[in-house]
């Protein structure tokens, strides 16, 4: 850098970059501020805080509050030094770094009075940076070309889906018509079936009624026999004393039946006649009575096999005239009868009508299923058409595809617009990190990140979720996954879908490139 020594105070006015060769300005001043440093006038501090003679500029003494009088020395703590960095990118550094022995500017201008030995590397750095920028621009351009293809494919998918919906709608109309016909056939067949079964319904009801009556008679007979058994003096009245001699009523098992215990079974009456006994008392007494006769089976138990039914112990006293066998219950007779009752054999004509109705029902069910399947398929396609696949449908071709990334512990899988999952490398089972949620990029960068929400719960934490940052790249690829906060994952996905059409090089850049070459 060529510097002129100006005036008495060793202030330096330096010639700057090649493209600003003729603009002389104090050291550390940028081209844009050069006009504010006019050596023929007093210097106005840039923040308006004061005015000093121009000779005070860069005199290594801080006069202005904003440090603007010392752009080229480290005298002001808050000053700013501008490196022109010709050949590379200009830079502003805090002026406290001027001559501190550290090379901050690639043109070495910040170390003009130190032993740092800084050399100008701007040319090499500039060349490398331009090379990198060119490479990035080429990548953008290739990516953008691929994006154009993705857009085209997205548009085609929509077209195909729409025509598929049309096709399905006409199949639906046809299937609905068919279902209507099958339903009419079914209704007719069922009418006939119902009429034919009517006579069997009457038969079945009669059978049921007969069965109920038989059971009632049986129970009444049981009651009569028990009454006769318990009514020791056979006077037709059952009294408390007659129960006291029966150990079966010893509720608390203390070896004797108290009047209270006996009365309990007579429903707190002193005595009952046969009629009352049958209608009310027996119901209360029956379980204990039957248990005593070893033939009661609680209703919820399956009847034991015959050989398992315990027989009364021989020493058990039996009153004369006892006919315990009469009280056998739960031998399964009812079950068999019920089964027999259910299995009605229809006459041939009825059977044919039942079969025809069954066949009509099954044909109708098939038609109905077809209608429902088509309806579901239409709904599914309509739902995917409503997903926001980007302003130009550029993300649509990613639907139905999945991308993986493996780190030391886990394999992560991203299925765009569906889900994000995590799978331990050693072990089984996937952990759901989230379901497709929404686009989360800010303002005009809405499509630069997406969020998958409502994943599996995290112990003592939020439900898992994943944010996917999208970067321009020439292939669709999951390139990184991290977990910055527990159960909050960050995916980085490269895709041409976010590449922009590269801006053409400015004339200045073209000029620069030519000069470089
Ligand atoms: C699993 C993984 C981890 C997560 C912990 C939280 O080990 O899903 O990513 O941090 O659970 O307990």
mmCIF file of C-alpha atoms and ligand atoms in Angstrom, residues 409-410 412 422 431 433 458-459 464 483 485-487 489, ligand 1:
data_model
loop_
_atom_site.group_PDB
_atom_site.id
_atom_site.type_symbol
_atom_site.label_atom_id
_atom_site.label_comp_id
_atom_site.label_asym_id
_atom_site.label_seq_id
_atom_site.Cartn_x
_atom_site.Cartn_y
_atom_site.Cartn_z
ATOM 1 C CA UNK A 409 -26.312 -45.270 18.146
ATOM 2 C CA UNK A 410 -29.368 -45.057 15.923
ATOM 3 C CA UNK A 412 -33.115 -42.503 11.742
ATOM 4 C CA UNK A 422 -35.608 -43.776 15.317
ATOM 5 C CA UNK A 431 -39.464 -45.172 18.322
ATOM 6 C CA UNK A 433 -40.371 -39.348 16.661
ATOM 7 C CA UNK A 458 -40.574 -39.033 26.467
ATOM 8 C CA UNK A 459 -40.139 -40.074 30.075
ATOM 9 C CA UNK A 464 -40.965 -36.547 20.850
ATOM 10 C CA UNK A 483 -30.945 -34.321 19.361
ATOM 11 C CA UNK A 485 -32.703 -31.148 23.454
ATOM 12 C CA UNK A 486 -33.851 -34.427 24.927
ATOM 13 C CA UNK A 487 -36.527 -35.941 22.677
ATOM 14 C CA UNK A 489 -34.632 -34.002 17.101
HETATM 15 C C1 LIG B 1 -34.377 -43.122 23.879
HETATM 16 C C2 LIG B 1 -34.071 -42.367 22.614
HETATM 17 C C3 LIG B 1 -33.286 -41.112 22.904
HETATM 18 C C4 LIG B 1 -33.989 -40.294 23.969
HETATM 19 C C5 LIG B 1 -34.271 -41.124 25.181
HETATM 20 C C6 LIG B 1 -35.109 -40.330 26.194
HETATM 21 O O1 LIG B 1 -33.229 -43.655 24.415
HETATM 22 O O2 LIG B 1 -35.286 -42.058 22.017
HETATM 23 O O3 LIG B 1 -33.126 -40.354 21.732
HETATM 24 O O4 LIG B 1 -33.196 -39.191 24.368
HETATM 25 O O5 LIG B 1 -35.004 -42.280 24.818
HETATM 26 O O6 LIG B 1 -35.338 -41.064 27.336
#
